[in-house]
GROMACS .gro file of C-alpha atoms in nm:
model
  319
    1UNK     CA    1   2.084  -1.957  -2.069
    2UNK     CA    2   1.896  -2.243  -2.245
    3UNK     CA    3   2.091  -2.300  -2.602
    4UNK     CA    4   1.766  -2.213  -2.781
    5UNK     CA    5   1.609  -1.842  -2.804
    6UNK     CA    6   1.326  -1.778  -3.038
    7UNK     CA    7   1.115  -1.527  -3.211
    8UNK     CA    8   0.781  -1.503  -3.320
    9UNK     CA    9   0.717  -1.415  -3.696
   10UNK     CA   10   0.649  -1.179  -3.873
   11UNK     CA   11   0.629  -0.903  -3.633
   12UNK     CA   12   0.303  -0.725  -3.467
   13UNK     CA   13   0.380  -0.414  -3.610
   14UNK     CA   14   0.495  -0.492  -4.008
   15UNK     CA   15   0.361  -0.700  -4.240
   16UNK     CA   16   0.548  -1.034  -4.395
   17UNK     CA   17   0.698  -0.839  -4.679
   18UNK     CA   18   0.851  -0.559  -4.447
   19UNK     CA   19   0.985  -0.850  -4.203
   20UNK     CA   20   1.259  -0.931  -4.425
   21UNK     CA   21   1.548  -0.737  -4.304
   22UNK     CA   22   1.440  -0.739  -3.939
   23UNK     CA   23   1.411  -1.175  -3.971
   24UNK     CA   24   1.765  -1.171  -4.187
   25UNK     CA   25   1.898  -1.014  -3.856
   26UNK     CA   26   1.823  -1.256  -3.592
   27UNK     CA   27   2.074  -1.534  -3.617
   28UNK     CA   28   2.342  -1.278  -3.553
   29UNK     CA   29   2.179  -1.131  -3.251
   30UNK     CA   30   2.160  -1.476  -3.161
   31UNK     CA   31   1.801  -1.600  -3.172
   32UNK     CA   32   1.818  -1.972  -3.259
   33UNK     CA   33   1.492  -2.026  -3.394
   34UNK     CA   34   1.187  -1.827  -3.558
   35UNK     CA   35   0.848  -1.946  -3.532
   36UNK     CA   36   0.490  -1.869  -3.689
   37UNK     CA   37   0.146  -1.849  -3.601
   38UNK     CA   38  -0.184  -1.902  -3.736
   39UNK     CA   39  -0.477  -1.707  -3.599
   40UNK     CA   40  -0.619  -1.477  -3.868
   41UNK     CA   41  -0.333  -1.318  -4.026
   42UNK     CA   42  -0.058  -1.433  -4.198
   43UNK     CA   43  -0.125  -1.833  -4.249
   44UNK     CA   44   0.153  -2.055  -4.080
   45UNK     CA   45   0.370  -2.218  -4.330
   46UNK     CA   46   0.457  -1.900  -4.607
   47UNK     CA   47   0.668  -1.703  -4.363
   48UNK     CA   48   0.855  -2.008  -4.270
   49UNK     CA   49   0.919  -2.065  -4.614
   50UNK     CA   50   1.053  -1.729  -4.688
   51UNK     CA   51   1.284  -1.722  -4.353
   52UNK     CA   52   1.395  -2.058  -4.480
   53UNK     CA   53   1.586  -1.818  -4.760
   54UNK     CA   54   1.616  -1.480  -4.561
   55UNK     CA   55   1.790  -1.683  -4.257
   56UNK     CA   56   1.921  -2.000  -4.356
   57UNK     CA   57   2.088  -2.082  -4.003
   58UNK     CA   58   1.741  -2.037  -3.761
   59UNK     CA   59   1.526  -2.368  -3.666
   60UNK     CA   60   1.184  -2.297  -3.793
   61UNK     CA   61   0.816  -2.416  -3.645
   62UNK     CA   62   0.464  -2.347  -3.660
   63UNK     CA   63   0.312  -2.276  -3.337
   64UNK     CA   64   0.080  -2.403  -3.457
   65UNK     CA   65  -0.141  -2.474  -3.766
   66UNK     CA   66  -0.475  -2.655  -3.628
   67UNK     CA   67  -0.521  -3.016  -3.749
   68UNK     CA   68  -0.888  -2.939  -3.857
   69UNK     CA   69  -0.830  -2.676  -4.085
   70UNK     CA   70  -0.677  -2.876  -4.390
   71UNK     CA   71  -0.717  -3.209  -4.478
   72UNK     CA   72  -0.452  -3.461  -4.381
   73UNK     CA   73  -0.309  -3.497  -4.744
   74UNK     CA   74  -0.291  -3.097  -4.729
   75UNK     CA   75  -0.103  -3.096  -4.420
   76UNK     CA   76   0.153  -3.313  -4.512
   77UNK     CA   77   0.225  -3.174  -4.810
   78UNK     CA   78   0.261  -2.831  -4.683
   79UNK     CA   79   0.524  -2.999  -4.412
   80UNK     CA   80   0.701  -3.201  -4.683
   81UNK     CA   81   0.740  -2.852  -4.839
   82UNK     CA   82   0.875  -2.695  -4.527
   83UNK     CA   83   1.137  -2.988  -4.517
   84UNK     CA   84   1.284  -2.961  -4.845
   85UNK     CA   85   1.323  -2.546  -4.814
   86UNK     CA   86   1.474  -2.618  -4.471
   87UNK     CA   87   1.616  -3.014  -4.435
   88UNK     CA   88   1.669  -3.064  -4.052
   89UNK     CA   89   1.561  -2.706  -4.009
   90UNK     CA   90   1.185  -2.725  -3.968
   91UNK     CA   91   0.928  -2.855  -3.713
   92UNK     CA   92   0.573  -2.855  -3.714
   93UNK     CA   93   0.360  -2.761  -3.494
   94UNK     CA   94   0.021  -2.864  -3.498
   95UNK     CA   95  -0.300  -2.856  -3.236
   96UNK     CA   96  -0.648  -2.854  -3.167
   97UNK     CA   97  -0.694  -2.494  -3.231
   98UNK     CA   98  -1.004  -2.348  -3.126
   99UNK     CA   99  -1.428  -2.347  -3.234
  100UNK     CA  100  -1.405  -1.970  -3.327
  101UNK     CA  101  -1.104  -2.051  -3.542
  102UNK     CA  102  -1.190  -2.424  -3.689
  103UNK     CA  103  -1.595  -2.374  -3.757
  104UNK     CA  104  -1.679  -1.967  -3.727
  105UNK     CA  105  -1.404  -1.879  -3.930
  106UNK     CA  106  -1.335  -2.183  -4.113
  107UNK     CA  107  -1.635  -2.382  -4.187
  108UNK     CA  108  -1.498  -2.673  -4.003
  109UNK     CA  109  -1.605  -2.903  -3.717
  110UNK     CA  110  -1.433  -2.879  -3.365
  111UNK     CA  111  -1.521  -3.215  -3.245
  112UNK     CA  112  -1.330  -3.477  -3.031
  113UNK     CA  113  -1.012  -3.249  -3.030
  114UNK     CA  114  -0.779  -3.489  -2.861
  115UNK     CA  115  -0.851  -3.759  -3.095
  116UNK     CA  116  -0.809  -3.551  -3.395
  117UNK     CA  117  -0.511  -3.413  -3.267
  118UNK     CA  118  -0.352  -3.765  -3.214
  119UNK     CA  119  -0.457  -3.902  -3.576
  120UNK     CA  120  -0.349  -3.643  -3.733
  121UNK     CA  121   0.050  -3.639  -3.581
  122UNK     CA  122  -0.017  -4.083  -3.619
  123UNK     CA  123  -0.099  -4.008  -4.013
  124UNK     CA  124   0.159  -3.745  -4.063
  125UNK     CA  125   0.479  -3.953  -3.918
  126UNK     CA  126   0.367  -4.247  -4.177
  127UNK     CA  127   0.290  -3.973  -4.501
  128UNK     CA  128   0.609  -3.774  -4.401
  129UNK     CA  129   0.823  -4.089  -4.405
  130UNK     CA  130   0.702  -4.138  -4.728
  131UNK     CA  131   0.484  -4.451  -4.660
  132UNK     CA  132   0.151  -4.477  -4.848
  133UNK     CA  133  -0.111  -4.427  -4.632
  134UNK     CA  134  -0.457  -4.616  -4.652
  135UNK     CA  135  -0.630  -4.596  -4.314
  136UNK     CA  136  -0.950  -4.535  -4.116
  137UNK     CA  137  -0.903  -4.319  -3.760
  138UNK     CA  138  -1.141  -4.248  -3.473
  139UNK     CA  139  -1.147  -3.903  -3.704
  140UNK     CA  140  -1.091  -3.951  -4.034
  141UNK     CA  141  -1.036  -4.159  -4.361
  142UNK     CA  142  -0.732  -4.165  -4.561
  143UNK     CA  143  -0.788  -4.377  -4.869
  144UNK     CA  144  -0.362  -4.452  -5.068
  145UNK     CA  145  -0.226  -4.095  -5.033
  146UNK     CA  146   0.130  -4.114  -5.062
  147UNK     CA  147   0.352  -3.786  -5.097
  148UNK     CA  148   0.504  -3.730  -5.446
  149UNK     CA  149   0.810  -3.638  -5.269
  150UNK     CA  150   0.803  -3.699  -4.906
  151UNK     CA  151   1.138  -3.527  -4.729
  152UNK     CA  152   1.491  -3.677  -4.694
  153UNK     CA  153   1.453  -3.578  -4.353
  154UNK     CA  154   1.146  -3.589  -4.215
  155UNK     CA  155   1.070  -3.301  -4.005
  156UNK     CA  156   0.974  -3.326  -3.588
  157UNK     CA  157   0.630  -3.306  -3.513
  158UNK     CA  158   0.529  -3.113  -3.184
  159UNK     CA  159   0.193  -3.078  -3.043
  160UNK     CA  160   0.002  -2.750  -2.895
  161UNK     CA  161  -0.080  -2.942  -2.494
  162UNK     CA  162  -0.250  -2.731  -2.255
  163UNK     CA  163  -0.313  -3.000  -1.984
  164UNK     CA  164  -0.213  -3.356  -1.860
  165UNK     CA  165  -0.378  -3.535  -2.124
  166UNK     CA  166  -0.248  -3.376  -2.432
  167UNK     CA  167   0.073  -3.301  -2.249
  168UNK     CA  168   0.111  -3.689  -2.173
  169UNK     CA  169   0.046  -3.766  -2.572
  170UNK     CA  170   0.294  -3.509  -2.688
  171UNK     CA  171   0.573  -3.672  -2.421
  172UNK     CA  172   0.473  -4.035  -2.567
  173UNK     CA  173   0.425  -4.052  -2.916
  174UNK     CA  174   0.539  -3.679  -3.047
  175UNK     CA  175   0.910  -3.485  -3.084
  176UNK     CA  176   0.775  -3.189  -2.826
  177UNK     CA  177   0.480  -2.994  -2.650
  178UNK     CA  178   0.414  -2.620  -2.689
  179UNK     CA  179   0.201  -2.431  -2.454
  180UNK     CA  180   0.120  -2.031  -2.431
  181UNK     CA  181   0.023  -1.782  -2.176
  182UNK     CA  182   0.156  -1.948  -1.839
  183UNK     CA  183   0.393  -1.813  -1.583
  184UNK     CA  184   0.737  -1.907  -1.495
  185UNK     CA  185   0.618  -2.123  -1.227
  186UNK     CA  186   0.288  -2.308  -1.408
  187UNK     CA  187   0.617  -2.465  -1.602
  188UNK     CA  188   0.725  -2.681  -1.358
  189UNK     CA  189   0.359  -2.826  -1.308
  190UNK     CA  190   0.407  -2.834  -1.717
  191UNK     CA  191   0.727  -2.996  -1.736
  192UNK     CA  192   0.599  -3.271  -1.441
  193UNK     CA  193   0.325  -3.405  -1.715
  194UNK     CA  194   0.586  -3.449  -1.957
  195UNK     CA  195   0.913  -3.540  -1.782
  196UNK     CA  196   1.244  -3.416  -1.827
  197UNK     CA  197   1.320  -3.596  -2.180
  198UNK     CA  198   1.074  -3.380  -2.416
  199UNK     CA  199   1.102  -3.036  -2.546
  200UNK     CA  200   0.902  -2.778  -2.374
  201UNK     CA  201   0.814  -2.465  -2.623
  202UNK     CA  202   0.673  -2.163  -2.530
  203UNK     CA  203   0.563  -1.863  -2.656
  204UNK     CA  204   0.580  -1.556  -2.420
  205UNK     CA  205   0.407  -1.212  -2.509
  206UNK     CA  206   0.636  -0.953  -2.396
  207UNK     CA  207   0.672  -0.526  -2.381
  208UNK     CA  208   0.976  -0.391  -2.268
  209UNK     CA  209   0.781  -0.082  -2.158
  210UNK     CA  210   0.783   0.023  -1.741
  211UNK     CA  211   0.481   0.172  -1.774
  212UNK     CA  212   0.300  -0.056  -1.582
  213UNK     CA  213  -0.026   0.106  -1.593
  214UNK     CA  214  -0.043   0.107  -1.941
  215UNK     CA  215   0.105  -0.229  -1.987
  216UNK     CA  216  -0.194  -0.403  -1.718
  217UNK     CA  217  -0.445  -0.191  -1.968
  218UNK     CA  218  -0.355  -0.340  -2.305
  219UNK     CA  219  -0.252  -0.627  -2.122
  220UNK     CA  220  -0.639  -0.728  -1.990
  221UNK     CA  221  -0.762  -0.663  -2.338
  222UNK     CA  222  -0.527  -0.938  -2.462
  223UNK     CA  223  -0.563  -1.219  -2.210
  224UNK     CA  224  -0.941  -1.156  -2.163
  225UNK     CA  225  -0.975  -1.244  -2.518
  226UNK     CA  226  -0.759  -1.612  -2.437
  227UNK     CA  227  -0.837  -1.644  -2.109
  228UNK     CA  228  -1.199  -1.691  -2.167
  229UNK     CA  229  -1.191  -1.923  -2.449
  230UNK     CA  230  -1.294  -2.273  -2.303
  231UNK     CA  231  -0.941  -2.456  -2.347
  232UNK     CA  232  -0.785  -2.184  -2.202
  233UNK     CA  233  -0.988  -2.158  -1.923
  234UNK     CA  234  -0.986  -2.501  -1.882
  235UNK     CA  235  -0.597  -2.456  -1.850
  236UNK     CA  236  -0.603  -2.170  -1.582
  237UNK     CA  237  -0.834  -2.351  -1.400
  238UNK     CA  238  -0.578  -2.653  -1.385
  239UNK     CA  239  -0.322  -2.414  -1.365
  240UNK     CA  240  -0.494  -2.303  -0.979
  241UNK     CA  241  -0.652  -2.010  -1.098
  242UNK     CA  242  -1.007  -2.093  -1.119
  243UNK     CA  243  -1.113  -1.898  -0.815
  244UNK     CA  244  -0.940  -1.594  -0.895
  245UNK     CA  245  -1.066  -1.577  -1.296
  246UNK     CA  246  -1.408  -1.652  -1.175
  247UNK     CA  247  -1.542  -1.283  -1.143
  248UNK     CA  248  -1.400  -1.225  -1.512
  249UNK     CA  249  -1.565  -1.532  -1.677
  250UNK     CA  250  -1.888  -1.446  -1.463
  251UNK     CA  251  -1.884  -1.065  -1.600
  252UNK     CA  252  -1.803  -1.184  -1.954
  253UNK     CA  253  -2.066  -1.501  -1.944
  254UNK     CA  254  -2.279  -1.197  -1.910
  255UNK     CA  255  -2.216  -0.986  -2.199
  256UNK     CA  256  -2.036  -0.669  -1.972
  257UNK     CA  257  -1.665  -0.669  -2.107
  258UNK     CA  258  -1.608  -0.384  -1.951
  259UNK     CA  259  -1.660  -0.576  -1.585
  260UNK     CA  260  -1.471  -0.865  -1.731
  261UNK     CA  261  -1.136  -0.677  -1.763
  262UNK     CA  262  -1.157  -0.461  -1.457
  263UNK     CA  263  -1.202  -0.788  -1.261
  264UNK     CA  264  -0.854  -0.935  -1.437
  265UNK     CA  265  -0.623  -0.902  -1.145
  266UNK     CA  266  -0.302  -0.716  -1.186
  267UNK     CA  267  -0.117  -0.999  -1.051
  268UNK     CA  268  -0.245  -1.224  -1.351
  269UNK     CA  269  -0.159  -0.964  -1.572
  270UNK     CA  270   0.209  -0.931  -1.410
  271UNK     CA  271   0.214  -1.348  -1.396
  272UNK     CA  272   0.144  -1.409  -1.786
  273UNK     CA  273   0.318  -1.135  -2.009
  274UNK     CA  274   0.690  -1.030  -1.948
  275UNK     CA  275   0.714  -0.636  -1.909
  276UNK     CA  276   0.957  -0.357  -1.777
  277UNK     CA  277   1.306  -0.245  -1.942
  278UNK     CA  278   1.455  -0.522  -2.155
  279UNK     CA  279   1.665  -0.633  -1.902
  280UNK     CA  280   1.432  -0.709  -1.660
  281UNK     CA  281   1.282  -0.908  -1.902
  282UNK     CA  282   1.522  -1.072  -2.030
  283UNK     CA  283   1.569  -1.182  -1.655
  284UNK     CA  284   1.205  -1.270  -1.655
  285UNK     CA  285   1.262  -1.492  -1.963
  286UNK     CA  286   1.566  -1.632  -1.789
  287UNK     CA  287   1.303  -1.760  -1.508
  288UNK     CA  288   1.087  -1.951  -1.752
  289UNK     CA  289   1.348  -2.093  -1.873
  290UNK     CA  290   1.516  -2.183  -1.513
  291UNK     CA  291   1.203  -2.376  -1.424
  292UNK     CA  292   1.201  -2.611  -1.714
  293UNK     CA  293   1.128  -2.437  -2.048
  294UNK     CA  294   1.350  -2.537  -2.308
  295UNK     CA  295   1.246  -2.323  -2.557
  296UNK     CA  296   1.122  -1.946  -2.533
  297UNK     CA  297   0.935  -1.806  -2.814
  298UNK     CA  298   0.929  -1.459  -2.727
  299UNK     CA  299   0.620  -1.243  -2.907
  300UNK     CA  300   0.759  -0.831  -2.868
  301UNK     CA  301   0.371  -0.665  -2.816
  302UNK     CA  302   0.378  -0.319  -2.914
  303UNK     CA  303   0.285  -0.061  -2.661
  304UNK     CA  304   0.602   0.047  -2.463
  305UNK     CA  305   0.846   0.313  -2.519
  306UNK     CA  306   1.051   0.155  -2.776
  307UNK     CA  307   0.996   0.026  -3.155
  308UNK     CA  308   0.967  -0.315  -3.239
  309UNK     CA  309   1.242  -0.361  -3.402
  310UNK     CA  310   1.473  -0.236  -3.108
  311UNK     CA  311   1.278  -0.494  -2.877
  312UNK     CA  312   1.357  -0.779  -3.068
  313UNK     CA  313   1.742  -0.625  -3.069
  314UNK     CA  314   1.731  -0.572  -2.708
  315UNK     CA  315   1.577  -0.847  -2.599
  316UNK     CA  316   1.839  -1.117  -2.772
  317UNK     CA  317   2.049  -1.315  -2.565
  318UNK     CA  318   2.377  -1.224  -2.667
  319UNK     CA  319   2.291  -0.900  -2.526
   0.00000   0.00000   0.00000
């Protein structure tokens, strides 16, 4: 098995605060790394920064904070943060996010996402290295910020890439790509953009349930609601399965979410989130990582015939 094996935080069924004794358990089952989200829950830095106490010996990364919902200055100094509760511990993840996320829900401006993406990880690895930073971008200003206290060690910087373009930036001028809802074998056509020298992250939704039927059910509800966002689409469509989403997009373009699940194939479903008993999926898991993934971020889903909290125990690798 690959030498890293992480968890998502804090878990789908408990809030942060009743995470603690679950996250102080995972470096002895063996998980090497825990890593946040930020959607519209919990916000992506303040579990890492609690986990940086609870588990001292786990990596830690967002996955990932979007670059255009804090300023620059903002960003870096909620990294620099991250790096002095965890020195050498902590990577950050950042990406393009989404429009629903970055202007519905946050009063921002989704515009030229590649290019904010790429001077926001250029700004950070000058601010986090403690230079002082005056600079105009394709994006933004920054007029002499420097960080009060920039990190002994600054942290790795990884990028959310979802096709060849942000892949190939991520391989050239960051530490690491992440990418999300893909199959075992979309990583090889992954790993391809970014050759074998960068680290591949993942996060893979997974229910150790084998009830299938009732696994495909919540499952559609899930990936309808990715699937048919416009970079994720995008994605699938790169991926080779334009033809195959098109009924879905074509029943949800038209209001009828109802039609828009039913025509999610089962074989989609089955290709994108990891289900049966734990061992199968820990053999599933094994797969992504066989074709290239370096790092699985596995993301228990409730909905099968076991807790949580016995997922994330059954599903480690020293199992």
């Amino acid at each position: 098995m690959t030498q890293n094996w992480g968890m998502t935080i804090p878990f789908y069924d408990r809030s942060l605060a009743r995470s603690r004794e679950l996250i102080e358990e995972l470096p002895e089952l063996g998980y090497t790394d825990a890593w946040s989200a930020e959607v519209n829950g919990v916000d992506g830095f303040t579990p890492l920064a609690l986990a940086a106490q609870w588990a001292p010996g786990l990596r830690l990364g967002s996955a990932i904070v979007p670059v255009s919902t804090r300023g620059p200055g903002l960003l870096a100094m909620s990294a620099a943060t991250l790096a002095d509760l965890a020195p050498g511990r902590f990577t950050l993840g950042i990406g393009a996010s989404s429009p629903a996320i970055v202007e519905r829900w946050n009063a921002g401006t989704f515009d030229k996402p590649y290019a904010r993406t790429r001077d926001t990880l250029r700004f950070l690895r000058r601010a986090l290295a403690g230079e002082k930073v005056s600079q105009t971008y394709e994006t933004f200003q920054v007029q002499g910020f420097r960080l009060e206290r920039a990190p002994r060690t600054p942290p790795k910087i990884v990028l959310a890439a979802l096709r060849p373009r942000m892949l190939r930036l991520a391989a050239e001028e960051a530490d690491g790509a992440i990418t999300n809802w893909l199959s075992p074998q979309d990583v090889r056509k992954v790993r391809a953009e970014i050759g074998p020298g960068t680290e591949l992250i993942a996060r893979l939704f997974v229910c150790v349930s084998e009830n299938v039927d009732q696994v495909r059910e919540m499952g559609r509800r899930m990936l309808a609601g990715y699937l048919t966002v416009p970079v994720y689409a995008a994605f699938h469509d790169w991926l080779g399965r334009g033809d195959v989403l098109r009924p879905m997009h074509e029943a949800w373009a038209a209001g009828d979410r109802q039609a828009a699940l039913k025509a999610l194939p089962d074989e989609v479903v089955d290709a994108l989130i990891v289900h049966g008993d734990a061992a199968t999926c820990r053999a599933r898991i094994q797969e992504y990582v066989d074709n290239g993934l370096d790092t699985p971020v596995l993301a228990p889903i409730p909905g099968g015939e076991i807790p949580i909290d016995q997922a994330v125990r059954e599903l480690a690798p020293t199992r």
